Coordinates of C-alpha atoms (C1' of nucleotides) in Angstrom, one line a residue:
Chain K
M1 CA 94.3 158.9 131.4
S2 CA 93.4 158.0 127.9
A3 CA 93.8 160.1 124.8
T4 CA 92.0 160.6 121.5
Q5 CA 93.4 162.1 118.3
T6 CA 91.9 162.8 114.9
F7 CA 94.1 162.6 111.8
S8 CA 93.0 164.2 108.6
V9 CA 93.5 161.7 105.8
A10 CA 91.5 160.8 102.8
R11 CA 91.2 157.5 101.0
Y12 CA 92.5 155.3 103.8
N13 CA 90.7 152.0 103.9
L14 CA 91.4 150.6 107.4
D15 CA 89.5 147.4 106.8
A16 CA 91.4 146.5 103.7
T17 CA 94.8 147.6 105.1
L18 CA 94.5 145.7 108.4
T19 CA 93.1 142.5 106.8
S20 CA 95.5 142.3 103.9
G21 CA 98.0 140.0 105.5
Q22 CA 100.8 142.5 106.2
A23 CA 100.2 142.8 110.0
F24 CA 98.7 140.1 112.2
R25 CA 97.8 141.8 115.5
W26 CA 94.6 143.7 114.6
R27 CA 91.2 142.6 115.8
K28 CA 87.8 144.0 114.7
A29 CA 86.0 145.7 117.6
D30 CA 82.5 147.0 117.9
S31 CA 83.6 150.2 116.3
G32 CA 86.9 150.1 114.5
W33 CA 90.1 148.1 115.0
V34 CA 92.1 147.3 118.1
G35 CA 95.9 146.5 118.1
V36 CA 99.3 147.1 119.6
I37 CA 102.0 149.2 118.0
G38 CA 105.3 149.0 119.9
R39 CA 104.3 149.9 123.5
H40 CA 101.0 151.5 122.6
W41 CA 97.6 149.9 122.7
V42 CA 95.4 151.7 120.2
R43 CA 91.9 151.6 118.8
L44 CA 91.5 153.0 115.2
R45 CA 88.3 154.2 113.6
S46 CA 87.9 155.9 110.3
D47 CA 85.4 157.9 108.2
A48 CA 85.8 159.3 104.7
F49 CA 88.1 162.1 105.7
S50 CA 89.9 161.0 108.9
I51 CA 91.2 158.4 111.2
I52 CA 90.4 158.6 114.9
A53 CA 92.8 157.0 117.4
D54 CA 92.1 156.2 121.0
T55 CA 94.8 155.1 123.4
A56 CA 94.7 153.9 127.0
T57 CA 97.4 156.3 128.2
P58 CA 98.3 159.9 127.5
V59 CA 100.3 160.6 124.3
E60 CA 102.4 163.6 123.7
D61 CA 104.0 162.7 120.4
W62 CA 101.9 160.7 117.9
S63 CA 104.7 160.2 115.4
W64 CA 104.8 156.4 116.2
L65 CA 101.2 156.2 114.8
R66 CA 101.7 158.6 111.9
D67 CA 104.8 156.6 110.8
Y68 CA 103.1 153.2 111.2
L69 CA 100.1 154.3 109.2
Q70 CA 102.2 156.3 106.7
L71 CA 99.8 159.1 107.0
E72 CA 101.9 161.6 105.0
L73 CA 102.0 159.4 102.0
D74 CA 100.3 160.5 98.8
L75 CA 98.4 157.5 97.6
T76 CA 97.3 159.0 94.3
T77 CA 100.9 159.5 93.2
I78 CA 101.6 155.9 93.8
L79 CA 98.4 154.6 92.1
N80 CA 99.3 156.7 89.1
T81 CA 102.6 154.7 88.7
F82 CA 100.7 151.4 88.3
P83 CA 100.6 149.9 84.8
E84 CA 97.4 150.8 83.0
D85 CA 96.4 147.2 82.3
E86 CA 93.1 145.6 83.1
P87 CA 94.3 143.5 86.1
M88 CA 95.7 146.5 87.9
R89 CA 92.7 148.7 87.1
N90 CA 90.5 146.0 88.6
A91 CA 92.7 145.5 91.6
S92 CA 92.9 149.3 92.3
E93 CA 89.2 149.6 92.1
A94 CA 88.5 146.6 94.3
C95 CA 91.1 147.6 96.9
S96 CA 90.4 151.3 97.1
G97 CA 92.3 153.0 99.9
L98 CA 94.5 150.0 100.7
R99 CA 97.8 151.1 102.2
L100 CA 101.1 149.7 103.1
L101 CA 102.0 150.0 106.8
R102 CA 105.5 150.7 108.2
Q103 CA 106.1 148.0 110.8
D104 CA 108.9 147.3 113.3
P105 CA 111.6 145.2 111.5
W106 CA 111.9 142.6 114.3
E107 CA 108.2 142.1 114.7
C108 CA 107.7 141.8 111.0
L109 CA 110.6 139.4 110.6
A110 CA 109.5 137.2 113.4
S111 CA 105.9 137.2 112.2
F112 CA 106.8 136.2 108.6
I113 CA 109.1 133.5 109.8
C114 CA 106.0 132.0 111.4
S115 CA 103.9 132.6 108.3
S116 CA 105.2 129.9 105.9
T117 CA 102.5 127.6 104.7
K118 CA 100.1 129.0 107.2
Q119 CA 96.7 130.7 106.7
I120 CA 96.5 134.3 107.8
V121 CA 94.1 133.4 110.7
Q122 CA 96.6 130.8 112.0
I123 CA 99.4 133.3 111.8
Q124 CA 97.3 135.6 113.9
Q125 CA 96.8 132.8 116.4
I126 CA 100.5 132.0 116.6
I127 CA 101.5 135.7 117.1
G128 CA 98.8 136.1 119.7
L129 CA 100.1 133.2 121.7
L130 CA 103.7 134.5 121.4
C131 CA 102.7 137.9 122.7
E132 CA 100.6 136.5 125.6
R133 CA 103.3 134.2 126.8
F134 CA 106.5 136.2 126.1
G135 CA 105.4 139.8 125.7
E136 CA 104.9 142.5 128.4
P137 CA 101.4 143.5 129.6
I138 CA 100.3 146.8 128.1
P139 CA 97.5 149.1 129.5
A140 CA 94.3 148.9 127.4
L141 CA 91.0 150.7 127.7
P142 CA 89.0 148.8 130.4
E143 CA 86.3 147.3 128.2
F144 CA 88.9 145.5 126.1
S145 CA 90.8 142.3 126.6
P146 CA 94.4 142.5 128.0
A147 CA 97.1 143.6 125.6
Y148 CA 100.7 142.6 125.3
S149 CA 103.8 143.9 123.6
F150 CA 105.5 141.9 120.9
P151 CA 108.2 139.8 122.7
T152 CA 111.8 141.0 122.4
P153 CA 114.5 138.9 120.6
E154 CA 116.2 138.6 124.0
R155 CA 113.1 137.1 125.6
L156 CA 112.5 134.6 122.8
A157 CA 116.2 133.7 122.7
R158 CA 115.8 132.5 126.3
A159 CA 112.7 130.4 125.4
T160 CA 113.0 126.7 124.6
E161 CA 112.1 125.2 121.3
A162 CA 109.3 123.3 123.0
E163 CA 107.9 126.5 124.5
L164 CA 107.8 128.0 121.0
R165 CA 106.2 124.9 119.5
A166 CA 103.5 125.2 122.2
C167 CA 102.5 128.4 120.4
K168 CA 101.5 126.2 117.5
M169 CA 104.2 127.2 115.2
G170 CA 105.4 123.7 114.5
F171 CA 108.6 123.2 112.5
R172 CA 109.1 127.0 112.4
A173 CA 110.1 127.1 116.1
P174 CA 113.8 126.4 115.6
Y175 CA 113.9 129.0 112.8
L176 CA 112.4 131.7 115.1
L177 CA 114.6 130.7 117.9
G178 CA 117.7 130.8 115.8
T179 CA 116.8 134.2 114.5
A180 CA 116.0 135.6 117.9
R181 CA 119.4 134.4 119.2
K182 CA 121.3 135.9 116.3
L183 CA 119.6 139.3 117.1
A184 CA 120.1 138.9 120.9
E185 CA 123.8 138.4 120.2
G186 CA 123.9 141.8 118.7
F187 CA 122.9 141.8 115.1
D188 CA 121.6 145.3 114.3
L189 CA 118.5 145.2 112.1
A190 CA 118.2 149.0 112.0
R191 CA 121.3 149.3 109.9
L192 CA 119.6 147.5 106.9
A193 CA 117.5 150.6 106.4
A194 CA 120.4 152.5 105.0
M195 CA 121.5 149.8 102.6
P196 CA 120.6 149.2 98.9
V197 CA 117.7 146.8 98.8
E198 CA 119.9 143.9 97.4
N199 CA 122.3 144.2 100.4
A200 CA 119.5 144.4 102.9
R201 CA 117.9 141.3 101.4
E202 CA 121.1 139.4 101.5
Q203 CA 121.4 140.3 105.2
L204 CA 117.9 139.0 105.9
L205 CA 118.5 135.8 104.0
S206 CA 121.3 135.0 106.5
F207 CA 118.6 134.3 109.2
P208 CA 117.2 130.7 109.6
G209 CA 113.7 130.4 108.2
V210 CA 114.1 133.4 105.9
G211 CA 114.0 132.8 102.2
R212 CA 113.3 135.2 99.3
K213 CA 109.6 135.5 100.1
V214 CA 109.9 136.3 103.8
A215 CA 112.8 138.6 103.1
D216 CA 110.8 140.5 100.6
C217 CA 107.9 140.9 103.0
V218 CA 110.2 142.4 105.6
L219 CA 111.9 144.7 103.1
L220 CA 108.5 145.9 102.0
F221 CA 106.4 146.0 105.2
A222 CA 109.1 147.1 107.6
Y223 CA 111.8 149.0 105.7
G224 CA 109.6 150.4 103.0
F225 CA 111.7 149.2 100.0
Q226 CA 109.1 149.9 97.4
T227 CA 110.4 147.4 94.8
A228 CA 110.4 144.4 97.1
F229 CA 107.8 142.0 95.6
P230 CA 106.9 139.1 97.8
V231 CA 105.8 136.1 95.7
D232 CA 103.6 133.7 97.6
V233 CA 101.0 131.1 96.5
W234 CA 98.4 133.9 96.0
I235 CA 100.6 136.2 94.0
M236 CA 101.7 133.2 91.9
K237 CA 98.0 132.5 91.3
A238 CA 97.3 136.1 90.5
L239 CA 100.2 136.5 88.0
R240 CA 99.5 133.2 86.3
Q241 CA 95.8 133.9 86.0
L242 CA 96.0 137.6 85.1
Y243 CA 99.2 137.8 83.1
F244 CA 100.3 134.3 82.0
P245 CA 97.2 132.4 81.3
R246 CA 97.8 128.7 80.6
R247 CA 101.6 129.0 80.5
R248 CA 104.3 127.5 82.8
V249 CA 106.0 130.3 84.7
T250 CA 109.1 129.9 86.9
M251 CA 109.7 131.9 90.1
K252 CA 112.6 133.6 88.4
R253 CA 110.4 134.7 85.5
M254 CA 107.8 136.1 87.9
H255 CA 110.4 138.2 89.7
R256 CA 111.7 139.4 86.4
F257 CA 108.2 140.3 85.2
A258 CA 107.4 142.0 88.5
A259 CA 110.6 144.2 88.3
S260 CA 109.9 145.3 84.7
H261 CA 106.2 145.6 84.7
F262 CA 104.9 147.2 87.9
G263 CA 107.0 150.3 88.1
P264 CA 108.8 152.0 91.0
Y265 CA 106.1 151.0 93.5
S266 CA 105.9 147.4 92.5
G267 CA 105.7 146.3 96.1
Y268 CA 102.6 148.4 96.5
A269 CA 101.1 147.0 93.3
Q270 CA 101.8 143.5 94.7
Q271 CA 99.8 144.2 97.8
Y272 CA 96.9 145.3 95.7
L273 CA 97.1 142.2 93.6
F274 CA 97.3 140.0 96.7
H275 CA 94.3 141.5 98.4
Y276 CA 92.4 141.6 95.1
I277 CA 92.9 137.9 94.3
R278 CA 92.2 136.8 97.9
T279 CA 89.0 138.8 98.3
K280 CA 87.8 137.9 94.8
S281 CA 88.2 134.2 95.4
R282 CA 86.3 134.5 98.6
S283 CA 83.3 136.2 97.0
P284 CA 79.9 134.4 97.5
N285 CA 79.8 132.9 94.0
N286 CA 83.2 131.5 94.3
V287 CA 83.5 129.9 97.7
R288 CA 86.6 128.0 98.6
Chain R
dG1 C1' 90.2 111.0 104.3
dC2 C1' 91.7 114.8 101.0
dC3 C1' 94.0 119.4 99.7
dC4 C1' 95.7 123.8 101.0
dA5 C1' 97.9 127.7 103.6
dG6 C1' 101.6 135.1 102.5
dG7 C1' 107.9 128.7 102.4
dT8 C1' 112.3 127.1 103.7
dG9 C1' 116.2 124.0 103.8
dA10 C1' 118.3 119.8 102.6
dA11 C1' 119.0 116.1 99.6
dG12 C1' 118.9 114.3 95.2
dC13 C1' 119.9 114.7 90.4
Chain L
dG1 C1' 122.0 125.1 88.6
dC2 C1' 117.1 122.9 89.2
dT3 C1' 113.4 119.6 91.3
dT4 C1' 111.6 117.0 95.1
dC5 C1' 110.6 116.2 99.7
dA6 C1' 109.8 116.8 104.9
dC7 C1' 108.4 119.8 108.0
dA8 C1' 103.4 121.0 112.1
dT9 C1' 98.9 122.5 112.4
dG10 C1' 94.2 123.7 111.4
dG11 C1' 90.4 125.1 107.9
dG12 C1' 87.3 123.8 104.4

DNA sequence: GCCCAGGTGAAGC
DNA sequence: GCTTCACATGGG
């Protein structure tokens, strides 16, 4: 038996949120978006005042979805903390209703280990292959393609490097394998949630294939550390273009600027800048 | 063929 | 400390 539930929420832009490079398992369907959250297959649709969720199996407790979508969050409060400069005004306007999700730490960590110098469409492809080959089948509504859970660390720890490379992740395979093994041997990712952000980052940096950028993505997208500020090539481009025109800027300087300029929700601001600069550079009069 | 993509780790100064 | 380079793979 399937289930349908309507959640009352305003200003939630599913399209922007699910295409903004924080999660990689969502596919556009005829109506809405289809994805997997933990052990749940789900289709999401939205209108101006609500999000409608369809599942393939009965659901008693929807907290997994409320938490993932962060439905209780007051977006206006956060937007009001953004600096009142022109770049942020433009980004806020262009990305109206963009939200940060709250993802599973392991899935988020594994996904971003696979993300380095890959385009988002390719990251989606890698993660898709990983789930098909190492995840568990999950019931989906009949008219949709088969769904799979994200593979556990234990399952990936038993895979070979060649099997992982066959998922098109290239030189990232040994990194993912090393990280999966460390977790399978008992490293507890959940305890990072209770740490100060600097300590949690230090823990993440101890995994192979995890540097400052990947660590910050996990801190922000999985643990909700609101000051984590991932700096990738797009954010570098955005900061240079919008805040440091025609000046040389080091990575250190960018992090310092981010920490002092964007306020207590700088991670949120970062996501707005990221989506803004990416969608802007793809507009019809500026094709790349 | 070229350059680039939600980078990291190791080697060289 | 900082800079440079190799590392797979696919899109434009």
